[in-house]
Amino acid sequence: MKPKISVKHRKNNKPKSVSAIASSSPTTEIDLTYGRHAVLAALKSDRPINRIWITDKLMAHGQFYPLVKEAKANGTIIDEVDSRRLAQLTQGGNHQGIAAQVAPYSYWDLSDLINQAKQTPQPVIVIADGIEDPHNLGAIIRTAEALGVQGLVIPQRRAVGVTSTVMKVAAGALENMAIARVVNLNQGIAKLKEAGFWIYGTTADTDQLLHETNFSGAVGLVIGSEGKGLSSLTEKNCDQLVRIPLVGKTPSLNASVAAAIALYEVFRQRQ
């Protein structure tokens, strides 16, 4: 029988809101993530975890028990709670019996991301041009990691960063994806070009079809924002524009769906 980890039980206490939890430290931004895949990936990563809320049933789970025990030994506060408490903490989210206060994602420096990517023959880096929906960004991260992309570049302004929703949608892929957040996206694209990447932009306004494009070498794939697509300056800075052929009446695709189709074509050509 496994020894019980000593935990703090919180009964009859009025739960704090997620925002109150997130602002518990005056100097450090803390984000709340939940769900088995997302928290399990965080537990296996090097990211500091301040606190974990977990149900009795999941605490005894063979996959989680040793990791939670190790986290406690490293200073993480473990609260054993019921599902109702978790539902309150996650505002009704699909918590699957666990939630965690994870330290903010540490973005990569773009130069470091490029150097690591170039250790792989024919690397691929995705460039998100103003993605504002965290569900789209999370889905792009999940697809990119699954297909072996070496990194992702996002802008600091007018775009979503790595939030708890992004972590949840990415379902653990975030911990295996290098992400750089740059002040100026087009300067970042210029830096990728200097490093030997050929930049492809996805748009409906070109005759060059995706499946007729040769994606050999180091590839930078730009995905436009929801509704607006590529910005005019970003489009000008692309080496080549490509179009996903559509035959139905729907004029465009969701950003994450477009990313998935384009990435699959890139990697299909390399098999």
C-alpha positions as semicolon CSV with decimal commas, in nm:
position;residue;x (nm);y (nm);z (nm)
1;M;0,000;0,000;0,000
2;K;0,139;0,340;-0,095
3;P;0,220;0,582;0,189
4;K;-0,010;0,883;0,197
5;I;0,137;1,222;0,108
6;S;0,053;1,477;0,373
7;V;-0,172;1,738;0,220
8;K;-0,378;2,037;0,319
9;H;-0,752;1,969;0,328
10;R;-0,969;2,273;0,270
11;K;-1,330;2,226;0,376
12;N;-1,599;2,489;0,411
13;N;-1,365;2,761;0,296
14;K;-1,502;3,007;0,045
15;P;-1,298;2,954;-0,273
16;K;-1,097;3,236;-0,419
17;S;-1,162;3,330;-0,776
18;V;-0,912;3,233;-1,042
19;S;-0,804;3,595;-1,070
20;A;-0,744;3,613;-0,697
21;I;-0,535;3,297;-0,712
22;A;-0,341;3,428;-1,008
23;S;-0,262;3,753;-0,832
24;S;-0,158;3,596;-0,502
25;S;0,198;3,710;-0,562
26;P;0,250;4,085;-0,615
27;T;0,555;4,039;-0,834
28;T;0,504;3,710;-1,020
29;E;0,223;3,634;-1,264
30;I;0,085;3,288;-1,196
31;D;-0,141;3,107;-1,438
32;L;-0,385;2,827;-1,360
33;T;-0,383;2,518;-1,578
34;Y;-0,596;2,208;-1,541
35;G;-0,673;1,872;-1,697
36;R;-0,470;1,552;-1,676
37;H;-0,264;1,592;-1,992
38;A;-0,176;1,957;-1,929
39;V;-0,081;1,913;-1,562
40;L;0,099;1,585;-1,626
41;A;0,314;1,755;-1,890
42;A;0,388;2,039;-1,647
43;L;0,486;1,790;-1,374
44;K;0,728;1,621;-1,613
45;S;0,881;1,951;-1,724
46;D;1,120;2,188;-1,549
47;R;0,856;2,456;-1,495
48;P;0,805;2,548;-1,128
49;I;0,463;2,458;-0,986
50;N;0,346;2,659;-0,685
51;R;0,035;2,462;-0,594
52;I;-0,163;2,158;-0,704
53;W;-0,530;2,083;-0,631
54;I;-0,606;1,713;-0,677
55;T;-0,887;1,472;-0,590
56;D;-0,835;1,170;-0,362
57;K;-0,897;0,933;-0,652
58;L;-0,640;1,090;-0,880
59;M;-0,389;1,124;-0,596
60;A;-0,379;0,744;-0,573
61;H;-0,333;0,706;-0,950
62;G;-0,007;0,531;-1,029
63;Q;0,082;0,781;-1,301
64;F;0,034;1,088;-1,081
65;Y;0,133;0,970;-0,734
66;P;0,515;0,968;-0,777
67;L;0,514;1,298;-0,968
68;V;0,295;1,472;-0,709
69;K;0,517;1,333;-0,433
70;E;0,827;1,467;-0,609
71;A;0,659;1,806;-0,661
72;K;0,579;1,824;-0,288
73;A;0,941;1,744;-0,205
74;N;1,041;2,036;-0,428
75;G;0,818;2,277;-0,239
76;T;0,486;2,257;-0,422
77;I;0,180;2,292;-0,198
78;I;-0,055;1,996;-0,246
79;D;-0,425;2,047;-0,168
80;E;-0,645;1,737;-0,171
81;V;-0,993;1,859;-0,266
82;D;-1,319;1,734;-0,411
83;S;-1,446;1,780;-0,765
84;R;-1,677;2,064;-0,662
85;R;-1,383;2,269;-0,538
86;L;-1,196;2,206;-0,861
87;A;-1,503;2,308;-1,062
88;Q;-1,508;2,637;-0,870
89;L;-1,137;2,697;-0,925
90;T;-1,159;2,626;-1,297
91;Q;-1,489;2,810;-1,341
92;G;-1,662;2,495;-1,461
93;G;-1,377;2,377;-1,682
94;N;-1,307;2,012;-1,760
95;H;-1,050;1,972;-1,481
96;Q;-1,043;1,587;-1,482
97;G;-0,954;1,586;-1,114
98;I;-0,652;1,815;-1,109
99;A;-0,547;2,179;-1,142
100;A;-0,218;2,357;-1,083
101;Q;-0,066;2,700;-1,036
102;V;0,214;2,687;-1,288
103;A;0,479;2,957;-1,322
104;P;0,452;3,165;-1,641
105;Y;0,590;3,015;-1,960
106;S;0,951;3,119;-2,019
107;Y;0,973;3,231;-2,379
108;W;1,280;3,150;-2,583
109;D;1,511;3,411;-2,726
110;L;1,463;3,401;-3,103
111;S;1,837;3,350;-3,168
112;D;1,842;3,051;-2,933
113;L;1,531;2,907;-3,098
114;I;1,689;2,941;-3,443
115;N;2,017;2,785;-3,330
116;Q;1,838;2,487;-3,181
117;A;1,612;2,448;-3,485
118;K;1,908;2,441;-3,722
119;Q;2,044;2,134;-3,546
120;T;1,766;1,949;-3,729
121;P;1,799;1,887;-4,104
122;Q;1,537;2,092;-4,290
123;P;1,387;2,258;-3,981
124;V;1,037;2,408;-3,975
125;I;0,934;2,709;-3,768
126;V;0,576;2,837;-3,754
127;I;0,518;3,213;-3,739
128;A;0,179;3,320;-3,601
129;D;0,083;3,662;-3,738
130;G;-0,150;3,808;-3,475
131;I;-0,344;3,501;-3,354
132;E;-0,583;3,639;-3,091
133;D;-0,787;3,331;-2,997
134;P;-0,610;3,117;-2,733
135;H;-0,795;2,809;-2,860
136;N;-0,643;2,862;-3,204
137;L;-0,293;2,915;-3,065
138;G;-0,322;2,609;-2,843
139;A;-0,441;2,397;-3,136
140;I;-0,156;2,525;-3,355
141;I;0,097;2,435;-3,085
142;R;-0,051;2,087;-3,048
143;T;-0,045;2,020;-3,423
144;A;0,302;2,171;-3,467
145;E;0,452;1,957;-3,191
146;A;0,280;1,643;-3,319
147;L;0,427;1,696;-3,666
148;G;0,778;1,768;-3,541
149;V;0,799;2,147;-3,584
150;Q;1,111;2,295;-3,424
151;G;0,959;2,615;-3,290
152;L;0,693;2,886;-3,295
153;V;0,729;3,264;-3,317
154;I;0,455;3,498;-3,192
155;P;0,436;3,878;-3,158
156;Q;0,406;4,056;-2,824
157;R;0,135;4,299;-2,930
158;R;-0,215;4,241;-3,065
159;A;-0,182;3,866;-3,020
160;V;-0,246;3,611;-2,748
161;G;0,047;3,476;-2,547
162;V;0,079;3,147;-2,363
163;T;-0,219;3,150;-2,124
164;S;-0,388;2,877;-1,920
165;T;-0,638;2,825;-2,203
166;V;-0,353;2,780;-2,450
167;M;-0,194;2,526;-2,213
168;K;-0,522;2,337;-2,183
169;V;-0,589;2,321;-2,557
170;A;-0,228;2,227;-2,633
171;A;-0,282;1,925;-2,405
172;G;0,080;1,892;-2,293
173;A;0,244;1,977;-2,627
174;L;0,349;2,316;-2,491
175;E;0,617;2,158;-2,274
176;N;0,790;2,021;-2,584
177;M;0,759;2,328;-2,805
178;A;1,008;2,617;-2,816
179;I;0,820;2,948;-2,842
180;A;0,978;3,289;-2,898
181;R;0,778;3,608;-2,840
182;V;0,918;3,903;-3,035
183;V;0,854;4,276;-3,019
184;N;0,853;4,314;-3,397
185;L;0,734;4,015;-3,598
186;N;0,876;4,135;-3,929
187;Q;1,218;4,193;-3,777
188;G;1,190;3,837;-3,650
189;I;1,110;3,718;-4,003
190;A;1,416;3,905;-4,131
191;K;1,627;3,726;-3,871
192;L;1,493;3,390;-3,986
193;K;1,577;3,480;-4,347
194;E;1,933;3,568;-4,245
195;A;1,957;3,222;-4,087
196;G;1,862;3,057;-4,416
197;F;1,487;3,005;-4,370
198;W;1,258;3,047;-4,672
199;I;0,939;3,218;-4,557
200;Y;0,604;3,094;-4,688
201;G;0,285;3,287;-4,613
202;T;-0,059;3,125;-4,627
203;T;-0,321;3,339;-4,801
204;A;-0,619;3,311;-5,033
205;D;-0,481;3,589;-5,255
206;T;-0,235;3,392;-5,468
207;D;-0,241;3,142;-5,753
208;Q;0,036;2,928;-5,603
209;L;-0,127;2,616;-5,460
210;L;-0,002;2,454;-5,141
211;H;0,043;2,104;-5,284
212;E;0,231;2,238;-5,588
213;T;0,491;2,414;-5,373
214;N;0,831;2,263;-5,297
215;F;0,889;2,288;-4,920
216;S;1,250;2,169;-4,911
217;G;1,517;2,324;-4,690
218;A;1,461;2,538;-4,381
219;V;1,096;2,651;-4,378
220;G;0,926;2,939;-4,199
221;L;0,549;2,903;-4,231
222;V;0,341;3,214;-4,157
223;I;-0,019;3,167;-4,043
224;G;-0,242;3,475;-4,054
225;S;-0,481;3,595;-3,785
226;E;-0,847;3,502;-3,757
227;G;-1,054;3,692;-4,010
228;K;-0,779;3,932;-4,119
229;G;-0,521;3,687;-4,247
230;L;-0,168;3,809;-4,306
231;S;-0,092;4,174;-4,241
232;S;0,015;4,366;-4,553
233;L;0,372;4,415;-4,426
234;T;0,412;4,051;-4,327
235;E;0,279;3,943;-4,665
236;K;0,539;4,162;-4,840
237;N;0,814;4,007;-4,631
238;C;0,724;3,651;-4,728
239;D;0,944;3,486;-4,992
240;Q;0,645;3,301;-5,134
241;L;0,269;3,302;-5,079
242;V;0,073;2,977;-5,096
243;R;-0,297;2,898;-5,107
244;I;-0,492;2,602;-4,973
245;P;-0,732;2,508;-5,254
246;L;-1,097;2,518;-5,146
247;V;-1,384;2,390;-5,359
248;G;-1,682;2,458;-5,133
249;K;-1,864;2,784;-5,067
250;T;-1,675;2,852;-4,743
251;P;-1,424;3,127;-4,834
252;S;-1,162;3,058;-4,567
253;L;-1,050;2,821;-4,291
254;N;-0,997;2,856;-3,919
255;A;-0,636;2,960;-3,849
256;S;-0,549;2,640;-3,664
257;V;-0,707;2,423;-3,934
258;A;-0,514;2,608;-4,205
259;A;-0,194;2,559;-4,004
260;A;-0,261;2,186;-3,971
261;I;-0,324;2,140;-4,344
262;A;-0,017;2,342;-4,445
263;L;0,211;2,166;-4,195
264;Y;0,089;1,825;-4,302
265;E;0,177;1,907;-4,663
266;V;0,525;2,023;-4,559
267;F;0,595;1,700;-4,375
268;R;0,417;1,480;-4,632
269;Q;0,669;1,593;-4,891
270;R;0,954;1,486;-4,664
271;Q;0,841;1,129;-4,606
